Coordinates of C-alpha atoms in Angstrom, one line a residue:
M687 CA 125.0 126.0 89.8
A688 CA 126.2 123.1 92.0
A689 CA 127.1 124.2 95.5
N690 CA 130.2 123.1 97.4
L691 CA 130.3 119.9 99.4
G692 CA 128.3 120.1 102.6
E693 CA 126.6 123.4 101.8
P694 CA 122.9 123.6 102.5
L695 CA 120.4 123.5 99.6
P696 CA 119.0 126.1 99.2
A697 CA 122.3 127.9 99.8
G698 CA 122.6 129.9 103.0
D699 CA 119.2 128.7 104.4
E700 CA 119.5 127.4 108.0
H701 CA 116.2 125.5 107.4
A702 CA 117.4 123.8 104.2
V703 CA 116.0 120.3 103.6
S704 CA 118.9 119.1 101.4
V705 CA 122.7 119.2 101.4
S706 CA 125.1 119.5 98.5
L707 CA 126.9 116.3 97.4
P708 CA 128.3 117.6 94.1
K709 CA 130.5 114.7 93.1
W710 CA 129.8 110.9 92.9
A711 CA 132.7 110.4 95.3
D712 CA 131.0 112.7 97.8
T713 CA 127.9 110.5 97.8
E714 CA 130.0 107.4 98.3
G715 CA 131.7 109.1 101.2
W716 CA 128.4 110.1 102.7
A717 CA 127.0 106.6 102.3
S718 CA 130.1 104.9 103.8
R719 CA 130.2 107.4 106.7
D720 CA 133.6 108.8 105.6
P721 CA 134.7 111.2 108.4
D722 CA 136.3 113.5 105.9
V723 CA 133.0 113.9 104.1
L724 CA 130.8 114.0 107.2
S725 CA 132.9 116.7 108.8
Q726 CA 132.1 119.1 106.0
L727 CA 128.3 118.7 106.1
K728 CA 126.6 121.9 107.3
A729 CA 123.1 120.5 106.6
G730 CA 121.3 117.4 105.6
Y731 CA 117.8 116.0 105.0
P732 CA 116.3 116.6 108.5
R733 CA 115.3 113.0 109.1
F734 CA 118.6 111.6 108.0
Y735 CA 120.7 114.2 109.6
M736 CA 119.5 115.9 112.8
P737 CA 119.9 119.7 112.2
H738 CA 122.7 121.3 114.2
I739 CA 120.3 123.7 115.7
V740 CA 118.1 120.8 117.0
R741 CA 121.2 119.2 118.5
D742 CA 122.2 122.4 120.2
L743 CA 118.7 122.8 121.8
A744 CA 118.8 119.1 123.0
G745 CA 122.2 119.6 124.6
K746 CA 121.1 122.8 126.4
L747 CA 117.9 121.2 127.7
V748 CA 119.8 118.2 129.1
R749 CA 122.3 120.4 130.8
W750 CA 119.5 122.7 132.1
A751 CA 117.4 119.8 133.3
A752 CA 120.4 118.3 135.2
D753 CA 120.4 121.4 137.4
Q754 CA 116.7 121.0 138.4
P755 CA 116.9 119.1 141.7
A756 CA 113.3 118.1 141.7
L757 CA 113.7 115.9 138.7
V758 CA 113.6 112.2 139.7
V759 CA 112.7 109.1 137.8
N760 CA 110.0 108.1 140.3
S761 CA 109.4 108.0 144.0
R762 CA 111.1 104.7 144.3
K763 CA 114.3 105.7 142.5
P764 CA 115.1 109.3 143.4
S765 CA 118.2 109.6 141.3
L766 CA 118.8 112.6 139.1
L767 CA 118.0 111.2 135.7
V768 CA 119.6 113.6 133.3
S769 CA 122.7 113.8 135.5
A770 CA 123.7 110.2 134.7
P771 CA 126.8 109.8 132.5
L772 CA 126.4 110.0 128.8
Q773 CA 122.7 110.9 128.8
A774 CA 121.3 112.3 125.5
A775 CA 118.0 113.5 124.4
M776 CA 115.5 113.5 121.4
L777 CA 113.0 116.3 121.1
F778 CA 109.4 115.9 120.0
P779 CA 106.4 118.3 119.6
G780 CA 103.9 116.0 121.2
H781 CA 103.4 113.5 124.1
G782 CA 102.3 110.6 121.9
M783 CA 105.4 110.8 119.8
A784 CA 107.7 111.0 122.8
K785 CA 106.0 108.1 124.4
A786 CA 106.4 106.0 121.2
C787 CA 110.1 106.8 121.2
K788 CA 110.5 105.7 124.9
E789 CA 108.7 102.5 124.2
Y790 CA 110.9 101.8 121.2
L791 CA 114.1 102.5 123.1
D792 CA 112.9 100.4 126.1
K793 CA 112.3 97.5 123.6
C794 CA 115.8 98.0 122.2
D795 CA 117.5 98.4 125.6
R796 CA 115.9 95.5 127.6
G797 CA 118.1 96.4 130.6
A798 CA 121.3 96.3 128.7
T799 CA 122.4 99.8 129.7
D800 CA 122.8 101.4 133.0
G801 CA 121.0 104.6 132.2
V802 CA 117.3 105.4 132.4
I803 CA 114.9 106.2 129.6
A804 CA 112.2 108.8 130.5
V805 CA 110.1 111.5 129.0
F806 CA 110.0 115.1 130.2
H807 CA 107.4 117.7 129.4
V808 CA 109.1 121.1 129.1
T809 CA 107.1 124.3 128.6
F810 CA 108.3 127.5 126.9
D811 CA 108.4 129.4 130.2
G812 CA 110.7 126.8 131.8
R813 CA 108.4 124.5 133.7
V814 CA 109.5 120.8 133.6
E815 CA 108.0 117.6 134.9
I816 CA 108.4 113.9 134.3
D817 CA 105.8 112.9 131.8
D818 CA 103.3 110.2 132.6
D819 CA 101.3 107.9 130.3
A820 CA 98.0 109.5 131.4
R821 CA 98.8 112.9 129.9
S822 CA 96.3 114.4 127.6
E823 CA 97.3 116.4 124.5
S824 CA 94.0 118.2 124.3
N825 CA 95.6 121.4 125.6
L826 CA 98.9 121.1 123.7
R827 CA 100.1 124.4 122.4
P828 CA 102.1 123.9 119.1
G829 CA 105.5 125.3 119.6
Q830 CA 105.1 126.1 123.3
D831 CA 105.2 122.6 124.6
L832 CA 108.1 120.3 124.1
Y833 CA 108.7 116.6 125.0
M834 CA 112.2 115.4 125.7
V835 CA 113.1 111.8 125.7
V836 CA 116.3 111.3 127.7
Y837 CA 118.2 108.1 127.1
P838 CA 121.6 106.5 127.7
G839 CA 124.2 107.4 125.0
Q840 CA 124.7 103.7 124.2
L841 CA 121.3 103.9 122.5
A842 CA 122.2 106.7 120.2
S843 CA 122.0 104.5 117.1
E844 CA 118.5 103.3 118.0
A845 CA 117.4 106.8 118.8
K846 CA 118.6 108.0 115.5
S847 CA 116.7 105.2 113.7
F848 CA 113.5 106.3 115.5
W849 CA 114.1 109.9 114.5
Q850 CA 114.7 109.0 110.9
H851 CA 112.0 106.4 110.3
T852 CA 109.1 108.2 112.0
G853 CA 109.7 111.8 111.2
F854 CA 108.4 112.7 114.7
G855 CA 111.2 115.0 115.7
I856 CA 110.9 118.8 116.1
S857 CA 111.8 121.1 113.2
S858 CA 114.8 123.4 112.9
R859 CA 112.5 126.4 113.1
F860 CA 111.1 125.0 116.4
A861 CA 114.6 124.7 117.8
A862 CA 115.7 128.1 116.5
F863 CA 112.7 129.8 118.1
W864 CA 113.3 128.2 121.5
L865 CA 117.0 128.9 121.5
K866 CA 116.4 132.5 120.7
N867 CA 113.3 133.2 122.8
A868 CA 112.8 130.7 125.6
P869 CA 113.6 132.9 128.7
F870 CA 114.8 130.1 130.9
L871 CA 117.6 129.3 128.4
H872 CA 118.9 132.8 128.8
D873 CA 118.7 133.0 132.6
Q874 CA 115.7 135.3 132.3
D875 CA 112.6 135.4 134.4
R876 CA 110.5 132.3 133.8
D877 CA 107.5 134.5 133.5
G878 CA 108.8 136.0 130.3
N879 CA 106.4 135.5 127.4
G880 CA 108.5 135.4 124.3
A881 CA 106.0 132.9 123.0
T882 CA 103.7 135.8 122.0
A883 CA 106.1 136.2 119.1
L884 CA 104.7 133.1 117.6
P885 CA 102.2 133.9 114.8
V886 CA 99.5 131.6 116.3
Q887 CA 96.5 133.1 114.5
D888 CA 98.4 133.5 111.2
A889 CA 99.4 129.8 111.5
S890 CA 95.8 128.8 112.2
D891 CA 94.7 130.7 109.1
A892 CA 97.6 129.3 107.0
G893 CA 96.7 125.7 108.1
L894 CA 93.1 126.2 107.1
A895 CA 94.2 127.6 103.8
I896 CA 96.5 124.6 103.1
R897 CA 93.7 122.2 104.0
K898 CA 91.3 124.0 101.6
R899 CA 94.0 124.0 98.9
I900 CA 94.5 120.3 99.3
A901 CA 90.8 119.5 99.4
G902 CA 90.3 121.5 96.2
L903 CA 93.1 119.7 94.4
Y904 CA 91.7 116.2 95.2
S905 CA 88.0 117.0 94.7
T906 CA 86.3 115.8 91.5
A907 CA 82.7 115.9 90.6
P908 CA 80.4 114.6 91.9
N909 CA 82.5 113.6 94.9
G910 CA 84.1 116.5 96.7
I911 CA 86.6 116.3 99.5
G912 CA 85.9 118.6 102.4
V913 CA 88.4 120.4 104.7
D914 CA 87.5 117.9 107.4
D915 CA 88.9 115.1 105.2
V916 CA 92.4 116.7 105.3
Y917 CA 94.8 116.3 108.2
L918 CA 98.2 118.1 108.4
Y919 CA 101.3 116.7 110.0
H920 CA 104.7 118.2 110.5
T921 CA 106.5 115.7 108.2
G922 CA 105.4 113.2 105.5
M923 CA 106.6 110.2 107.5
S924 CA 104.7 111.3 110.5
A925 CA 101.6 111.3 108.3
I926 CA 102.3 107.8 107.2
A927 CA 103.1 106.5 110.7
H928 CA 99.9 108.1 112.2
T929 CA 97.8 106.6 109.4
A930 CA 99.1 103.2 110.3
L931 CA 98.4 103.7 114.0
T932 CA 94.9 104.8 113.0
L933 CA 94.3 101.8 110.9
R934 CA 95.5 99.5 113.6
S935 CA 93.1 101.0 116.1
L936 CA 90.2 100.1 113.8
R937 CA 90.5 96.3 114.3
S938 CA 88.0 94.8 116.6
D939 CA 90.3 92.3 118.3
A940 CA 93.2 94.1 119.9
S941 CA 94.9 90.8 120.7
Q942 CA 95.4 90.0 117.0
V943 CA 98.6 90.9 115.2
Y944 CA 97.8 93.7 112.8
Q945 CA 98.5 92.9 109.2
V946 CA 99.2 95.5 106.5
A947 CA 100.1 95.1 102.9
I948 CA 102.5 97.6 101.6
R949 CA 103.0 98.0 97.9
A950 CA 106.1 99.9 96.9
V951 CA 106.9 100.7 93.3
A952 CA 110.6 100.8 92.6
V953 CA 111.1 98.8 89.5
P954 CA 108.8 99.2 86.6
A955 CA 105.5 98.2 87.9
V956 CA 106.6 97.1 91.3
V957 CA 103.9 96.5 93.8
E958 CA 105.0 95.9 97.4
I959 CA 102.3 94.9 99.7
V960 CA 102.7 95.0 103.4
S961 CA 100.2 93.5 105.7
L962 CA 100.2 95.1 109.1
T963 CA 100.8 91.6 110.5
S964 CA 103.2 90.1 108.2
C965 CA 105.6 92.3 106.3
G966 CA 108.1 91.4 103.7
R967 CA 110.4 93.8 101.9
R968 CA 111.1 94.8 98.3
F969 CA 111.1 98.4 97.1
L970 CA 108.7 100.3 99.2
Y971 CA 110.3 103.6 100.2
V972 CA 112.8 102.4 102.8
D973 CA 111.5 104.5 105.7
T974 CA 107.9 103.6 105.1
F975 CA 108.8 100.0 105.4
K976 CA 110.9 100.5 108.4
V977 CA 108.5 102.7 110.4
L978 CA 105.8 100.0 109.9
S979 CA 107.9 97.0 110.6
K980 CA 110.9 98.0 112.7
V981 CA 109.4 100.9 114.8
L982 CA 105.7 100.2 115.0
G983 CA 106.2 96.4 115.1
F984 CA 103.9 95.4 112.2
E985 CA 104.6 92.2 110.3
C986 CA 104.8 93.0 106.6
V987 CA 104.5 91.0 103.4
L988 CA 105.8 92.7 100.3
Y989 CA 105.1 91.8 96.7
G990 CA 108.0 92.9 94.6
H991 CA 106.6 93.6 91.1
A992 CA 103.2 94.7 89.8
S993 CA 103.4 92.5 86.8
P994 CA 100.2 90.4 86.1
S995 CA 101.9 87.3 87.5
D996 CA 102.8 89.0 90.8
M997 CA 99.4 90.4 91.1
D998 CA 98.1 86.9 90.5
S999 CA 100.3 85.8 93.4
L1000 CA 98.8 88.4 95.7
E1001 CA 95.3 87.4 94.7
A1002 CA 96.1 83.7 95.2
D1003 CA 97.5 84.4 98.7
L1004 CA 94.3 86.2 99.5
E1005 CA 92.2 83.4 98.1
S1006 CA 94.1 80.9 100.2
G1007 CA 93.3 82.7 103.4
M1008 CA 95.9 85.4 103.9
H1009 CA 94.3 88.2 105.8
I1010 CA 95.5 91.8 105.6
E1011 CA 94.0 95.0 107.1
A1012 CA 95.6 97.5 104.8
L1013 CA 97.7 97.8 101.6
Y1014 CA 100.3 100.6 101.3
T1015 CA 101.5 101.7 97.9
E1016 CA 103.3 104.5 96.0
F1017 CA 102.0 105.8 92.6
P1018 CA 104.2 106.0 90.7
G1019 CA 107.1 104.3 92.4
N1020 CA 110.5 105.7 93.4
P1021 CA 113.0 105.5 91.8
L1022 CA 111.9 103.5 88.7
L1023 CA 108.6 105.3 88.2
G1024 CA 106.5 102.2 87.5
S1025 CA 102.8 102.2 87.9
L1026 CA 100.4 99.5 89.0
D1027 CA 96.9 98.4 88.3
L1028 CA 95.0 100.3 91.0
D1029 CA 91.6 99.2 89.6
R1030 CA 92.6 95.6 90.2
L1031 CA 93.9 96.4 93.7
C1032 CA 90.7 98.3 94.5
A1033 CA 88.6 95.3 93.4
L1034 CA 90.7 93.0 95.6
S1035 CA 90.3 95.4 98.6
I1036 CA 86.5 95.3 98.2
K1037 CA 86.4 91.6 97.9
Y1038 CA 88.8 90.8 100.8
G1039 CA 88.0 93.7 103.0
F1040 CA 91.3 95.6 103.4
L1041 CA 92.0 99.3 103.0
V1042 CA 94.2 100.8 100.4
V1043 CA 96.6 103.6 101.3
V1044 CA 98.4 105.4 98.4
D1045 CA 101.4 107.7 98.6
D1046 CA 101.1 110.1 95.7
T1047 CA 104.1 112.4 96.5
I1048 CA 105.7 111.8 93.1
G1049 CA 102.6 111.7 91.0
T1050 CA 100.9 114.7 92.7
S1051 CA 97.2 115.5 92.9
V1052 CA 97.8 117.9 89.9
N1053 CA 98.6 115.1 87.6
L1054 CA 96.6 112.2 88.9
N1055 CA 93.1 111.4 90.2
L1056 CA 93.7 108.5 92.6
A1057 CA 91.2 109.2 95.3
P1058 CA 88.4 107.0 93.8
L1059 CA 90.8 104.0 93.9
C1060 CA 91.8 104.1 97.5
D1061 CA 90.7 104.8 101.1
V1062 CA 93.5 107.2 102.2
I1063 CA 96.1 109.3 100.4
C1064 CA 99.4 110.2 102.1
T1065 CA 101.6 113.0 100.7
S1066 CA 104.9 114.4 101.7
L1067 CA 104.3 118.2 101.5
T1068 CA 108.0 118.7 101.9
K1069 CA 108.5 117.9 98.2
M1070 CA 106.8 119.5 95.3
F1071 CA 103.9 120.9 97.3
S1072 CA 106.4 123.2 99.0
G1073 CA 109.0 123.2 96.4
G1074 CA 111.1 125.6 98.4
C1075 CA 113.2 122.9 100.0
N1076 CA 113.1 124.8 103.3
V1077 CA 110.1 123.3 105.3
M1078 CA 108.8 119.9 106.2
G1079 CA 105.2 118.8 106.2
G1080 CA 102.8 115.9 105.4
S1081 CA 99.1 115.4 104.8
V1082 CA 96.5 112.6 105.0
V1083 CA 93.4 112.8 102.8
L1084 CA 90.3 110.6 103.2
S1085 CA 88.7 109.4 100.0
P1086 CA 85.0 110.3 99.6
Q1087 CA 84.5 107.0 97.8
S1088 CA 85.8 104.9 100.7
K1089 CA 83.1 102.9 102.4
H1090 CA 85.3 103.3 105.6
R1091 CA 85.4 107.1 105.3
E1092 CA 83.3 107.9 108.4
R1093 CA 85.0 105.3 110.6
L1094 CA 88.4 106.5 109.5
R1095 CA 87.5 110.1 110.1
K1096 CA 86.1 109.4 113.5
T1097 CA 89.2 107.4 114.6
L1098 CA 91.7 109.7 113.0
L1099 CA 90.1 112.8 114.6
A1100 CA 90.1 111.1 118.0
Q1101 CA 93.8 110.4 117.8
Y1102 CA 94.8 113.6 116.0
T1103 CA 97.0 116.2 117.6
D1104 CA 98.1 119.4 115.8
T1105 CA 101.9 119.5 116.3
Y1106 CA 102.8 121.6 113.3
F1107 CA 105.0 124.4 114.4
P1108 CA 103.4 127.8 113.6
L1109 CA 106.3 129.3 111.7
D1110 CA 106.6 126.1 109.6
V1111 CA 102.9 126.3 108.7
V1112 CA 103.1 129.9 107.6
V1113 CA 106.1 129.1 105.3
M1114 CA 104.4 126.0 103.9
E1115 CA 101.3 128.0 103.0
K1116 CA 103.3 130.6 101.2
N1117 CA 105.4 128.1 99.3
S1118 CA 102.5 126.1 98.1
A1119 CA 100.4 128.9 96.7
D1120 CA 101.5 128.2 93.1
F1121 CA 101.8 124.4 93.5
G1122 CA 99.8 123.6 90.4
E1123 CA 101.7 126.0 88.1
R1124 CA 105.0 124.6 89.2
V1125 CA 104.0 121.0 88.7
I1126 CA 102.9 121.8 85.1
A1127 CA 106.2 123.6 84.4
A1128 CA 108.2 120.7 85.8
N1129 CA 106.1 118.2 83.8
R1130 CA 107.0 119.8 80.5
S1131 CA 110.7 120.0 81.3
A1132 CA 110.9 116.5 82.6
E1133 CA 109.2 115.1 79.5
G1134 CA 111.6 116.9 77.2
I1135 CA 114.6 115.7 79.2
A1136 CA 113.4 112.1 79.2
E1137 CA 113.0 112.2 75.4
L1138 CA 116.5 113.8 75.0
L1139 CA 118.1 111.1 77.2
R1140 CA 116.5 108.2 75.4
Q1141 CA 118.1 109.2 72.2
H1142 CA 121.6 109.2 73.5
P1143 CA 123.9 106.1 72.9
S1144 CA 125.4 106.2 76.4
V1145 CA 121.9 105.8 78.0
E1146 CA 120.7 102.2 78.4
R1147 CA 117.3 103.1 79.8
V1148 CA 115.3 106.1 81.1
F1149 CA 112.7 105.5 83.8
Y1150 CA 109.8 107.9 83.4
P1151 CA 106.0 107.2 83.3
K1152 CA 105.7 108.4 79.7
D1153 CA 106.9 105.7 77.2
S1154 CA 107.4 103.2 80.0
P1155 CA 106.0 99.6 80.0
T1156 CA 103.3 100.8 82.5
Q1157 CA 102.3 104.1 80.8
H1158 CA 98.9 102.6 80.0
L1159 CA 98.3 102.2 83.8
Y1160 CA 99.5 105.7 84.6
D1161 CA 97.2 107.1 81.8
Q1162 CA 94.2 105.4 83.4
Y1163 CA 94.4 107.8 86.3
K1164 CA 96.0 110.9 84.7
R1165 CA 93.9 114.0 84.8
E1166 CA 92.9 115.5 81.4
G1167 CA 95.7 117.8 80.2
A1168 CA 98.1 116.8 83.0
G1169 CA 101.6 115.4 82.6
Y1170 CA 103.8 112.6 83.8
G1171 CA 105.6 114.2 86.7
Y1172 CA 108.9 115.8 87.6
L1173 CA 111.0 112.7 88.5
L1174 CA 113.1 110.5 86.2
S1175 CA 116.0 108.0 86.6
I1176 CA 118.7 107.0 84.2
R1177 CA 120.6 103.8 83.8
F1178 CA 123.7 104.1 81.6
T1179 CA 125.5 101.6 79.4
K1180 CA 128.6 101.8 81.6
P1181 CA 129.1 102.7 85.2
G1182 CA 131.8 105.3 84.3
A1183 CA 129.3 107.0 82.1
A1184 CA 126.9 107.4 85.0
V1185 CA 129.6 108.9 87.2
A1186 CA 130.7 111.3 84.4
F1187 CA 127.2 112.4 83.7
H1188 CA 126.4 113.0 87.4
D1189 CA 129.6 115.0 88.0
A1190 CA 129.2 117.1 84.8
L1191 CA 125.5 117.9 85.3
D1192 CA 125.7 121.5 86.5
V1193 CA 122.7 121.4 88.8
A1194 CA 122.3 121.0 92.6
K1195 CA 123.0 117.5 93.8
G1196 CA 121.9 115.9 97.1
P1197 CA 119.1 114.0 98.8
S1198 CA 115.4 114.8 98.5
L1199 CA 113.2 115.6 95.5
G1200 CA 110.4 117.8 94.3
T1201 CA 112.4 121.0 94.6
N1202 CA 111.9 124.1 92.5
F1203 CA 115.5 123.8 91.4
T1204 CA 116.6 120.7 89.6
L1205 CA 118.2 118.2 92.0
A1206 CA 120.1 115.1 91.0
C1207 CA 121.6 112.3 93.1
A1208 CA 123.3 108.9 92.9
Y1209 CA 120.1 107.4 94.2
T1210 CA 121.1 103.8 95.0
L1211 CA 124.1 104.9 97.0
L1212 CA 122.0 107.2 99.1
A1213 CA 119.1 104.7 99.7
H1214 CA 120.7 101.2 99.5
H1215 CA 124.4 101.5 100.0
S1216 CA 124.4 98.5 102.4
E1217 CA 122.4 96.3 100.1
L1218 CA 123.6 97.0 96.6
E1219 CA 123.4 93.5 95.3
W1220 CA 119.9 93.0 96.6
A1221 CA 118.8 96.3 95.0
A1222 CA 120.3 95.4 91.7
K1223 CA 118.1 92.3 91.5
Y1224 CA 115.1 94.6 91.1
G1225 CA 116.7 96.9 88.5
V1226 CA 117.9 99.5 91.0
V1227 CA 121.5 99.3 89.9
E1228 CA 124.4 100.9 91.8
H1229 CA 125.1 103.5 89.1
L1230 CA 121.6 104.8 88.8
V1231 CA 121.2 108.6 88.5
R1232 CA 117.9 110.1 89.6
V1233 CA 116.9 113.6 88.5
S1234 CA 114.1 115.7 90.1
V1235 CA 113.4 118.3 87.5
G1236 CA 112.8 121.8 88.6
I1237 CA 111.1 124.9 87.1
E1238 CA 114.2 126.6 85.6
G1239 CA 112.9 126.2 82.1
R1240 CA 113.1 123.3 79.6
E1241 CA 115.6 124.8 77.1
R1242 CA 118.1 125.8 79.8
L1243 CA 117.9 122.4 81.4
E1244 CA 118.2 120.5 78.1
R1245 CA 121.5 122.4 77.5
L1246 CA 122.8 121.3 80.8
V1247 CA 121.8 117.7 80.1
Q1248 CA 123.4 117.8 76.7
R1249 CA 126.7 118.9 78.2
A1250 CA 126.6 116.1 80.8
L1251 CA 125.7 113.6 78.1
A1252 CA 128.8 114.7 76.2
A1253 CA 130.9 113.9 79.3
A1254 CA 129.2 110.5 79.6
E1255 CA 129.9 109.7 76.0
E1256 CA 133.6 110.3 76.5
R1257 CA 133.6 107.7 79.2
C1258 CA 131.9 105.2 77.0

């Protein structure tokens, strides 16, 4: 079942969202940037690894733009921007995202390089102009307008960080369509109209269907969620980033530093709270933390555990005068699947006037009813909502119970731009049609596998919401008849047992989660390779194996797990 090193997952799909790392040593090589491993990668998680096809388009656009003599930085410096040595480019589907990238790179550069950083607006029919800050996106045509940020090659690392943490970059389907159809890239007449091949109306219908599907999943009597409360983005991290920008714009005094509290669950009952003014760090999903603190410039304060004492500390800080505008949290947390007391957080938010934003990607709207306890729900549709592991997406849902609902809706709508590439929308709608049934199937298999693992002598601990120290908190928000999710993590009695289990488990292995096929990984190496000692302090040990359970069927998966456990036992 496991694919060869570097093969896309799913196999043969040029739009695959994961890549095969079948052996523990492969993940170590990936994490340490071993050239022998990296050279074999044909795919990767699109935010961590820019798809080859996107790189190809960026390179072609830079070379093409260099031949356009009218391109100058500004009237005072009429040098050909893209002709400068070592110039590179990042591609974005909207002006605001490209502008944010330029501002970030300007901040990182501070005059240290010789090159120039600028934004170009490129249209599908081959028109190009230097972008200006006054540009409006009201007439943006998804898939037919592209924004190219050109920068000196010395800033490649910083540009890659922006791409990864924000999720703002274009998709592989976007790039593939332009490479195949944009007439100016094939020396054809600029008036050619290959853009008519885009299923614009089908995409509009699919987007509406997705929003209706999501609204229905979150609605509970008597408080329904309308289609106008659901916003779609082309990645999950883009949804989170845009939510933060929306919350920041709500403050009355623009001169104040914006404070956000982010709660991230990573150890059992971890709560990490970031204030969009002072931001600390524990186990919030790494890119959520970095997009808020590093890219968007918010200061963050994180509270590491959701134990009563840590919640007491949060409340004590609030009582002593700490002010936060928003609190970000995951429910349950990744990778240790802990749950926190959302009722208590909700009460604190009402008392101290901050907003609560919950990421429910792992828990899913099928299993949990979280909307009454928060103001905003962010979800990575890339994961179980799609399941196909071949398309990216994200959503933002406004809670009908939030007293800030109308203000949030007005601000979000004023800032919202539809940048979802039409072909991606169509695929997402098709993939998500049976979302509920797939979650239920994965629930059952994951619960059985967790029970099987807990009985084995080589296993020290299984992290799964059911039978965990925080199950009572998960149960408070679990829908009637629902389950405990598709994700679990395993800590073994010996490191060698973890390696043996991982390598013997005959399933796909690589980054991401929430795929229809079971997907395992050496989680800590993927997410915290440079900070292993720090991660271990919070229970996320180096030899942690995370398993995202698919829909293959419980009996079949249990047989595979039993064989892997036999290999682990030999190493013990």
